[in-house]
XYZ file of C-alpha atoms in Angstrom:
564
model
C -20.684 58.458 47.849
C -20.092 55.823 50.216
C -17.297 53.464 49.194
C -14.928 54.467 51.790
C -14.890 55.216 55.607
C -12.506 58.085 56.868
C -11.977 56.347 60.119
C -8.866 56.093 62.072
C -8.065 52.778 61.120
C -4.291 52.226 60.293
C -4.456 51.718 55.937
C -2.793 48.596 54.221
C 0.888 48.908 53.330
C 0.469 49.360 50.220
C -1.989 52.253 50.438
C 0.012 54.279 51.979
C 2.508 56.345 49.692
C 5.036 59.009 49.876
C 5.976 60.581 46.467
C 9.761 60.815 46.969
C 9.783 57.562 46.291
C 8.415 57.861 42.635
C 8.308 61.337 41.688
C 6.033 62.337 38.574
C 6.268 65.765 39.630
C 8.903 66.665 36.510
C 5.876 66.032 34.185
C 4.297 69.117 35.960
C 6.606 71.484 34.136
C 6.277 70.109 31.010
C 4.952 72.864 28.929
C 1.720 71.754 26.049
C 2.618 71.074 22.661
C -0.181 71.084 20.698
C -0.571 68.675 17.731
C -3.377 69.320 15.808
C -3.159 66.398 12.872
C -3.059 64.000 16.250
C -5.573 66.310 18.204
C -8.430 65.956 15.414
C -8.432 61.751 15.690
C -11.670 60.403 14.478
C -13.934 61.559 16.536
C -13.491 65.231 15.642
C -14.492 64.324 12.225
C -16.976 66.885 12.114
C -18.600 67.546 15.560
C -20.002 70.565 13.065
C -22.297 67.944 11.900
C -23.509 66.721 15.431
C -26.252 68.851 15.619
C -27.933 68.346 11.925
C -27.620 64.669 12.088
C -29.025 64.358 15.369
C -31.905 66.713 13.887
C -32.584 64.028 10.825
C -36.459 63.433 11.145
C -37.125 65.453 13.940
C -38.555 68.721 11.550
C -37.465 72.470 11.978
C -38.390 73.159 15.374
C -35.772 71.076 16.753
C -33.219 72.045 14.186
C -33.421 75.815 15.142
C -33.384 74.827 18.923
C -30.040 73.176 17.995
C -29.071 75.869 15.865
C -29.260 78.236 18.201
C -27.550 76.615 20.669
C -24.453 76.822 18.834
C -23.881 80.475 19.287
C -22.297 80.939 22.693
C -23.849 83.990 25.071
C -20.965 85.980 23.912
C -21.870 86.141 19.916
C -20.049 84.206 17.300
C -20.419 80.636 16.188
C -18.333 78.094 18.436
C -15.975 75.494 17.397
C -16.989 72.205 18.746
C -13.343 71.099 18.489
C -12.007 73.705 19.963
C -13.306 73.249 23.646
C -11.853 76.573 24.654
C -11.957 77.386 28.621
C -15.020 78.855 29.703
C -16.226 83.048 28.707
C -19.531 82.578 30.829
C -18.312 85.110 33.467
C -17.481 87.935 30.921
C -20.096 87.469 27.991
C -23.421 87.319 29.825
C -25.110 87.900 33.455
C -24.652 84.585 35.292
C -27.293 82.992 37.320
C -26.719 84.152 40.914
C -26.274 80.597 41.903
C -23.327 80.054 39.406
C -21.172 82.313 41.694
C -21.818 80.458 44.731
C -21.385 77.077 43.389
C -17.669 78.224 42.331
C -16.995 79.549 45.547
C -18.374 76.400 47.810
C -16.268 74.284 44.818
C -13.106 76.024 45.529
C -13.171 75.448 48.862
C -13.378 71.772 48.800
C -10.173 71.888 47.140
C -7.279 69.423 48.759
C -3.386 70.440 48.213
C -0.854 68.132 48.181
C 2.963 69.672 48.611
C 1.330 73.256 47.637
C -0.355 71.583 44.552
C -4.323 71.654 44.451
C -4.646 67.976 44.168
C -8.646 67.215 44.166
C -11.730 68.019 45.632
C -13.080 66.272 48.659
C -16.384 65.001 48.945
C -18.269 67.542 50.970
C -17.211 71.065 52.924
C -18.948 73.650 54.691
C -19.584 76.146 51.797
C -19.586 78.992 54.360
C -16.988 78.203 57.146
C -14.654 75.723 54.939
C -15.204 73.028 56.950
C -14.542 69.753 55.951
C -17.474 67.250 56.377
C -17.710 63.650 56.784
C -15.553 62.614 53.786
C -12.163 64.140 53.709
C -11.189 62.373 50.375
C -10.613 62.558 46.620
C -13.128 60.070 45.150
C -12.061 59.350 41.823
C -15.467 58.826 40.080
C -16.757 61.844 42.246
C -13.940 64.452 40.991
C -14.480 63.933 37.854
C -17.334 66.312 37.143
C -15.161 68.995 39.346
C -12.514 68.339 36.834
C -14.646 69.055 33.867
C -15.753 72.611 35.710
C -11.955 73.238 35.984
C -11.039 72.438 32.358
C -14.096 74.345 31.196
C -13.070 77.243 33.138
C -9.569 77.163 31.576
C -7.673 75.784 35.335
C -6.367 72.383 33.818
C -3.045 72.348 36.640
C -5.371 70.581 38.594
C -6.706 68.063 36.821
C -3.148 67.812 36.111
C -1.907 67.060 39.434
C -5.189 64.934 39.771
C -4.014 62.461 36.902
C -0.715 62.277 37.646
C -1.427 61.262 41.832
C -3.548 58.965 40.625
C -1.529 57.085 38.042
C 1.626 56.675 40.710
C -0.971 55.182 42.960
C -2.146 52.921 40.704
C 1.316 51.733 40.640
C 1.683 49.994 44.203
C 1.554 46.659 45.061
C -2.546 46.691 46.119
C -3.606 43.790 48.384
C -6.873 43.286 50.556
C -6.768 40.461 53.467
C -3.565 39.040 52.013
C -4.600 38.786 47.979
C -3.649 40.769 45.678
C -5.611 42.893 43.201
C -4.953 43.222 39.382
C -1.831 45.557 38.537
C -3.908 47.979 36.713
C -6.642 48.648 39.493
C -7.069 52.338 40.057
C -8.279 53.800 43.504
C -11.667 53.951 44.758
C -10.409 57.596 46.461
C -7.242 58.964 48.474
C -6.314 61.214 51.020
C -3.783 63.531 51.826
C -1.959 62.722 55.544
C 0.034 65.630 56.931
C 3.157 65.121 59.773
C 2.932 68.692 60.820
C 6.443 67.447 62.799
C 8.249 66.590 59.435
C 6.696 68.819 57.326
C 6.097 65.896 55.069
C 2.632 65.147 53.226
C 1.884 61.573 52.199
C -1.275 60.091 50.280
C -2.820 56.868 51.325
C -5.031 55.598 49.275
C -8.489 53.046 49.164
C -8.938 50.256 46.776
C -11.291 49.065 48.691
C -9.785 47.611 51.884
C -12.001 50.115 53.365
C -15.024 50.458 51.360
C -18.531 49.096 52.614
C -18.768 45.455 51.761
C -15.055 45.696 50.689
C -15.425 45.764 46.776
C -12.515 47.304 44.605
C -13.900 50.026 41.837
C -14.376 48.724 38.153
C -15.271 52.692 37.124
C -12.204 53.876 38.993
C -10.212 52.898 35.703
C -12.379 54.058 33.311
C -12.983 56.881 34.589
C -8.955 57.819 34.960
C -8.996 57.512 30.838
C -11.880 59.436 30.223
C -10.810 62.319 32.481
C -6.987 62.065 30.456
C -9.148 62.911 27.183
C -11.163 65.108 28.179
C -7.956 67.173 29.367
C -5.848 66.498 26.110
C -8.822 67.746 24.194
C -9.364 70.932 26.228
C -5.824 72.034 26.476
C -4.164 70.908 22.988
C -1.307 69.166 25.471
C -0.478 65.741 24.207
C 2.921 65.516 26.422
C 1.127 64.247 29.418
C -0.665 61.549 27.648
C 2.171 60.547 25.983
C 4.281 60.254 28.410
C 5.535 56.610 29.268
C 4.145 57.213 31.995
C 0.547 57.634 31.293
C 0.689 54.773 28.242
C 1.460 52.056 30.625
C -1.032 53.396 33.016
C -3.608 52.617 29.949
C -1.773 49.280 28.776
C -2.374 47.972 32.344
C -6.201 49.049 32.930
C -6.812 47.664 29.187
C -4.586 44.320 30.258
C -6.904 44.209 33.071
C -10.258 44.441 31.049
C -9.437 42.249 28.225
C -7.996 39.289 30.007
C -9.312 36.481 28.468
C -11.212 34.045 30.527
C -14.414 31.724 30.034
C -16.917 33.987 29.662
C -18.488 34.308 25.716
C -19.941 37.799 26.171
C -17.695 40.918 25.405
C -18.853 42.573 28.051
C -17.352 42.982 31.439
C -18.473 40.905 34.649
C -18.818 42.641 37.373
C -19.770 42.677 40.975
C -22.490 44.561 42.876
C -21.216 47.553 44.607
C -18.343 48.111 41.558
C -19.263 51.352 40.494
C -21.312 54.343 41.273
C -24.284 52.473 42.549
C -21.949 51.296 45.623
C -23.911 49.165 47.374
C -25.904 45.614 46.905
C -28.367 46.615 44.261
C -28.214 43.330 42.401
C -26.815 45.096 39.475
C -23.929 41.777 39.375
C -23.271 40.241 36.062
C -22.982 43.184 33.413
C -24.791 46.455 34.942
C -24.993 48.863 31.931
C -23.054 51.915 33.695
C -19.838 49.645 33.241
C -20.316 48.502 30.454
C -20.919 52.000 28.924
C -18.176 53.337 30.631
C -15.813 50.437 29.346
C -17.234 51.065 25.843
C -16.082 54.563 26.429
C -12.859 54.148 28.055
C -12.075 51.466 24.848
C -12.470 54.410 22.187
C -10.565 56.729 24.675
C -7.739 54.430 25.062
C -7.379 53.937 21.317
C -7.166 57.662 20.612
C -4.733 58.235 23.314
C -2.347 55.165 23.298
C 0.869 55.857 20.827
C 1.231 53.093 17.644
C 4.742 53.293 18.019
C 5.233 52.637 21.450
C 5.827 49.413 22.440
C 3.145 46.842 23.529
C 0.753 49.388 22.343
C 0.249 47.674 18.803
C -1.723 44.557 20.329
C -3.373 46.256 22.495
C -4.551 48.394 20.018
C -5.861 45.321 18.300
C -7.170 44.010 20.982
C -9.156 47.154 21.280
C -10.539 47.408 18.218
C -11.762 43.367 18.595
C -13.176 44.180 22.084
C -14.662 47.529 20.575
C -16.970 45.149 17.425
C -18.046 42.753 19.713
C -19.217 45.360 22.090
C -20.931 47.463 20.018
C -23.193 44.704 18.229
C -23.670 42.998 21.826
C -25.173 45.942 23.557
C -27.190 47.351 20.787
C -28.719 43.776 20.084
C -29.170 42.470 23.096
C -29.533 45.500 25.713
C -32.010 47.549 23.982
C -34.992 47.321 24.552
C -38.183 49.636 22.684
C -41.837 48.671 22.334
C -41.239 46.537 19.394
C -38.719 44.771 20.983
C -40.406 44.134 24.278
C -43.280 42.298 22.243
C -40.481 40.133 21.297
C -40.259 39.104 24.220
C -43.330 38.492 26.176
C -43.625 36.149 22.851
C -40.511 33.983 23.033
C -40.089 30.619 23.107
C -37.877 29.078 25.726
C -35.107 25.812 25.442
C -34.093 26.940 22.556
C -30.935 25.002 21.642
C -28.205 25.870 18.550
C -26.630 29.041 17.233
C -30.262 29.641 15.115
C -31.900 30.664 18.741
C -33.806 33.419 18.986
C -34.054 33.891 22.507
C -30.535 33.728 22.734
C -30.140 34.043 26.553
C -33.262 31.842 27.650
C -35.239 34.925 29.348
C -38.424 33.422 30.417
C -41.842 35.733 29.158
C -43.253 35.566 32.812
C -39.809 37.862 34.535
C -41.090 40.561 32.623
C -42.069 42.882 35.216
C -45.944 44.559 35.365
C -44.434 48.103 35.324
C -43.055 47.553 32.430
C -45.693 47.213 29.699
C -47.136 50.565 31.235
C -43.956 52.217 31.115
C -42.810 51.664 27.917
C -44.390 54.333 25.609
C -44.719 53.754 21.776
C -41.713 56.013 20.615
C -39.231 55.417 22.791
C -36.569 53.412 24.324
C -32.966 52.564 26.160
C -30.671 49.999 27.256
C -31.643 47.779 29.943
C -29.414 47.402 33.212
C -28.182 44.014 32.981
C -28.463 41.001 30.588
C -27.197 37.688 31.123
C -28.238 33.852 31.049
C -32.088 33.633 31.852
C -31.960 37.516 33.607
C -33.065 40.565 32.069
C -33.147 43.400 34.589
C -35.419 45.767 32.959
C -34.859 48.491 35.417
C -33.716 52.142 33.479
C -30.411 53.193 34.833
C -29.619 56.795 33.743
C -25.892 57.212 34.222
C -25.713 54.127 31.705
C -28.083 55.496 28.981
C -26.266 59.385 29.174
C -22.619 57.491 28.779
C -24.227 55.708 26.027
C -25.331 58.252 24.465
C -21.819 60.129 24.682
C -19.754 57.125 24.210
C -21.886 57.135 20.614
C -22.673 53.382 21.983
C -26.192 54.347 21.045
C -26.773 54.644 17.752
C -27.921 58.178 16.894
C -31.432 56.323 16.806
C -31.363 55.379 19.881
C -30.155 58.253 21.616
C -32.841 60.028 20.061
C -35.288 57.043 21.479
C -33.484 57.674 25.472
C -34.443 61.216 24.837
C -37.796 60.946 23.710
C -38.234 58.419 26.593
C -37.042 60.725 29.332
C -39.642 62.971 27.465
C -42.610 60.919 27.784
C -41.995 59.542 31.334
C -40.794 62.983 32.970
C -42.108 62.439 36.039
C -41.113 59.341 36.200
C -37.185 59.816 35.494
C -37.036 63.541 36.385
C -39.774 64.490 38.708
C -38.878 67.739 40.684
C -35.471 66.673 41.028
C -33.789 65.936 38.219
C -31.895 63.036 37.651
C -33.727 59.024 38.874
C -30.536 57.041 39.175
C -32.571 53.657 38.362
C -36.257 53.464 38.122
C -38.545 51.811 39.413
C -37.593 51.749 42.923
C -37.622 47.736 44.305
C -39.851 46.726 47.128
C -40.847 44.406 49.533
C -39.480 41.105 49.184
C -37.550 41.710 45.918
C -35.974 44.480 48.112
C -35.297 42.226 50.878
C -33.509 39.925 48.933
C -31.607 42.225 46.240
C -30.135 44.642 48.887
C -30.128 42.340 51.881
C -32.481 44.381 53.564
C -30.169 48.108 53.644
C -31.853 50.313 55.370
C -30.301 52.935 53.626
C -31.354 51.504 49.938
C -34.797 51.811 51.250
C -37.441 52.748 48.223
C -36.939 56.068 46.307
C -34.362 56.698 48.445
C -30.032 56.612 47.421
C -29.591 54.633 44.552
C -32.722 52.626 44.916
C -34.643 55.154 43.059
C -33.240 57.997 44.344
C -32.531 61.616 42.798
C -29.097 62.909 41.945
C -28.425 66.077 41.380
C -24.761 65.453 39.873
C -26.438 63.308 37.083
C -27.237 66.753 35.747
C -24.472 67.300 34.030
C -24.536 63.915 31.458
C -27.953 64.715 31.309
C -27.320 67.755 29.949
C -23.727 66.386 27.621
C -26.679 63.859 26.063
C -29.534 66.437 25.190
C -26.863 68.378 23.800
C -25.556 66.112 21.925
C -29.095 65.107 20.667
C -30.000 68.678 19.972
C -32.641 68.382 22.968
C -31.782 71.692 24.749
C -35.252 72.117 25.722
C -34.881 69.060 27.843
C -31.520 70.435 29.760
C -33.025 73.764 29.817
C -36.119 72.523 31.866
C -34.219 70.157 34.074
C -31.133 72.768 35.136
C -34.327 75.095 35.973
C -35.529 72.847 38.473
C -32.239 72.491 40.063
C -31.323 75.651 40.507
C -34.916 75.952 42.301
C -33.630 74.032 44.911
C -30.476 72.983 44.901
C -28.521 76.275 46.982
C -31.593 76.655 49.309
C -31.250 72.990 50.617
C -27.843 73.348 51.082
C -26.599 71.418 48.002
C -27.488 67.825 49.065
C -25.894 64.985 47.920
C -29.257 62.915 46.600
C -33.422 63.082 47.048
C -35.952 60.933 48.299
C -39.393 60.338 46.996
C -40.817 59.166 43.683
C -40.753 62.539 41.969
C -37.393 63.576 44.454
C -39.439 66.080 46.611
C -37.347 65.451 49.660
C -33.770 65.802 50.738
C -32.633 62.262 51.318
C -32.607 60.706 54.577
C -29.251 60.067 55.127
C -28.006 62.398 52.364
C -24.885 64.912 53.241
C -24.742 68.662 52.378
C -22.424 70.799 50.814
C -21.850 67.691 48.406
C -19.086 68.546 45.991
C -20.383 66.773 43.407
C -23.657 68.195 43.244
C -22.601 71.317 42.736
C -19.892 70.226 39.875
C -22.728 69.134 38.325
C -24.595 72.347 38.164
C -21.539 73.866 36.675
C -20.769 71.738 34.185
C -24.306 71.677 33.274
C -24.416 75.450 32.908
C -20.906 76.017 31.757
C -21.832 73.039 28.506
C -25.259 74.598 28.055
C -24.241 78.646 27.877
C -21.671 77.278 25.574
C -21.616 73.829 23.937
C -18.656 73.535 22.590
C -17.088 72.227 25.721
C -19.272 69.121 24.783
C -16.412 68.131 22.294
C -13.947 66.781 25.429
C -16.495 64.669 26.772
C -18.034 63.310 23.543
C -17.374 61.141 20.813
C -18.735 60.621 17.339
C -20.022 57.434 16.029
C -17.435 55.204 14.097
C -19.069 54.221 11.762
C -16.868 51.033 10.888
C -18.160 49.528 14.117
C -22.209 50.038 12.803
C -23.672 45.886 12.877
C -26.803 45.387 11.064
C -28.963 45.441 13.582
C -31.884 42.595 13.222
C -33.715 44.391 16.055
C -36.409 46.665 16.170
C -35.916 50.171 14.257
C -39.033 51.622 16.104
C -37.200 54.591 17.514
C -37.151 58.034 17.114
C -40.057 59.325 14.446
């Protein structure tokens, strides 16, 4: 990923930071107490059921493919609450690639003070060698963190959450103004004085990133990740911990500031998230707004009733969470029926009885589009705001949707039969299309300001990413799709060692190692492990997932044309 440089240029004050002066390392030691009536919130209603709901309609064959996948490779049915760490290595014969992932993983690992801290972008898998990026990305650990907690080494992640929240807690400021207090890093480093002996961490919230924009996901993210480790390890102390519940209040503070804007959704700028450069997904790109959906529910699980503040933001929450909800499964989806809609709208429609609510003119519906669109079958679009509808299919957005249970269990079952009948479009050879189609020409020109490196089917303008594997895999799971994962962790593993582990693909059906793209890429092979580790046994879905809340169902006046 690039949103910062690892030159030599001297960081911002307030980047730099030396734990003595705010040590968090006492909550190291603390020792997990496990709560279960807290632990089993509610979404661990009954992840039991995840499986035969998401099988309603869909006829035997799929309910025995789900069915089956229940059993892990070791015999005996597995608890999808449970999320225990990982038996792969002593209950079946691993894929020969599953070995070397672990060992090129382990040796992008950073320490801080002794500590394993993170994993840096990219290393030499063979000589240890760091390349190009010698820092923890926040959004790019995160999958390494999941292949930790699934195979039972949560210290790090630990260490990882704990960094990260004291760095969130320094005065932040980029050519003399200051960002919001609850801004998390874009990624860190670890500086060593071998002549002191001392380690420090100096961190990037985007003083250094290209085109100098601070991470929206970075946040997000941070929550998700503290789930997923309270529900893998039982441990509520860390999450509780003062601590860690203003580290929430402020991200949430951050989010739902109120301002002008009447949408719930979040604005945002381009470059904000994982798509990192000027891809004209400003306004309210889908990814965030998935991932803000899911860091919303996250928050409310994890944030203590009692403690105080945490009441109205709790409230605030559940406000934010409503309007959210109906907003994005109104006005972002988008299926065959609903597309009609639209190239039949009328436009100037004035007053609250509207139907083309946001003024989006018939004629910006792209060609592509009406080809594209099959009959049973749909997802959220990428952005949505006054008089713009960018129908472009973003995966990251759609899988966090689908995990996030922002989709309804309709419509995940409509972004998995879409991904079915446009394979080759959104998988190809190399599965996973970050956005499809690619943009061209003029429109490319304009949108991305002529980046060479954006270039089309190539990084995230239409590119393949292998890391994507892994919610691709989380969402036909949770879908009961295996057959879907199955197929698209075959092609990976085709590949993915044998080119060196590459970072993304080129080419409309992701033949070719990208142009620019850097081997040994950490994340991509995170990705392959988490895929494998959720597949071979699927109860580690449970610490990424969460069930639909059913209090926060609208009545949808949209088209019901999904799943059959």
């Amino acid at each position: 990923m690039e949103v910062a440089g690892t030159g030599a240029a001297t960081p911002s004050h307030a980047s730099v930071v030396d734990t003595d002066d705010f040590d968090l390392s006492r909550l190291l030691n603390h020792r997990p107490r496990i709560n279960v009536e807290r632990q089993r919130s509610f979404d661990d209603r009954s992840l039991g059921d995840l499986y035969l709901s998401a099988m309603d309609g869909r006829g035997a064959g799929g309910y025995m493919d789900s069915y089956e996948s229940m059993y892990s490779p070791g015999g005996g049915l597995r608890s999808l609450t449970g999320t225990p760490a990982s038996s792969t290595r002593l209950s079946f014969e691993p894929h020969p690639l599953v070995g070397d992932a672990w060992d090129a993983l382990r040796r992008s690992l950073v320490c801080f003070r002794g500590q394993p801290l993170g994993t840096i972008a990219a290393v030499d898998s063979s000589s240890g060698e760091v390349l190009n990026y010698d820092q923890v990305f926040v959004r790019d650990f995160v999958p390494s963190a999941l292949a930790f907690l699934m195979n039972g080494e949560p210290e790090i992640v630990k260490n990882f959450l704990l960094k990260t929240l004291l760095l969130q807690g320094w005065e932040k400021r980029i050519d003399r103004f200051k960002l919001g207090e609850g801004a998390m890093p874009a990624s860190f480093k670890v500086l060593k004085d071998p002549k002191r002996g001392v380690d420090t961490l100096a961190a990037d919230f985007g003083e250094s990133a290209i085109g100098r924009v601070a991470p929206a996901d970075s946040g997000f993210w941070w929550i998700i990740l503290l789930r997923a480790y309270t529900k893998s390890t039982g441990d509520l102390t860390l999450a509780e911990t003062p601590e860690c519940q203003k580290g929430i209040r402020l991200i949430m503070n951050q989010c739902l500031a109120e301002g002008f804007d009447t949408f719930p959704t979040l604005l945002c700028a381009d470059g904000c998230c994982m798509i990192d450069r000027r891809m004209g997904v400003y306004g309210y790109p889908i990814e965030i707004q998935a991932l803000f959906f899911m860091s919303l529910r996250c928050a409310l699980l994890l944030l203590k009733p009692e403690a105080e503040g945490n009441k109205d933001i709790m409230e605030r929450i559940v406000t934010r969470l409503h309007a959210l909800s109906y907003h994005m499964r109104t006005y972002f989806w988008l299926d065959f029926q609903q597309l009609n809609d639209i190239y039949r709208f009328k436009t100037e429609e004035y007053s609250h009885t509207a139907v083309n609510k946001f003024n989006v003119i018939p004629e910006s519906i792209p060609d592509w589009l009406f080809d594209f669109m099959p009959s049973r079958g749909g997802y959220f679009v990428g952005n949505v705001s006054p008089a713009r509808m960018d129908f472009r299919w973003f995966a990251l957005g759609n899988c966090v949707a689908i995990l996030a249970s922002l989709a309804t269990p309709e419509q995940a079952g409509a972004i998995m039969d879409l991904i079915e009948e446009r394979w080759e479009d959104l998988i190809g050879e190399m599965p996973l299309k970050i956005c499809y189609p690619a943009i061209e020409g003029h429109e490319w020109q304009n949108v991305t300001g002529c980046d060479p490196k954006n270039t089309r089917w190539s990084y995230h303008n239409g590119g393949s990413w292998p890391v994507l594997i892994w919610l691709l895999t989380a969402a036909c799971i949770k879908t009961g799709r295996l057959k879907i994962a199955r197929r698209a962790i075959d092609l990976a593993e085709a590949r993915l060692a044998r080119d060196s582990w590459p970072e993304y693909y080129d080419g409309k059906l992701g033949r070719y190692v990208g142009k620019q793209a850097r081997k040994h890429q950490t994340w991509s092979i995170a990705g392959y492990l988490v895929a494998k580790m959720m597949l071979e046994d699927p109860s580690h879905l449970g610490m990424i997932s969460l069930e639909e809340d059913k209090a926060m169902n609208p009545v949808l006046k949209r088209s019901a044309s999904w799943t059959v």
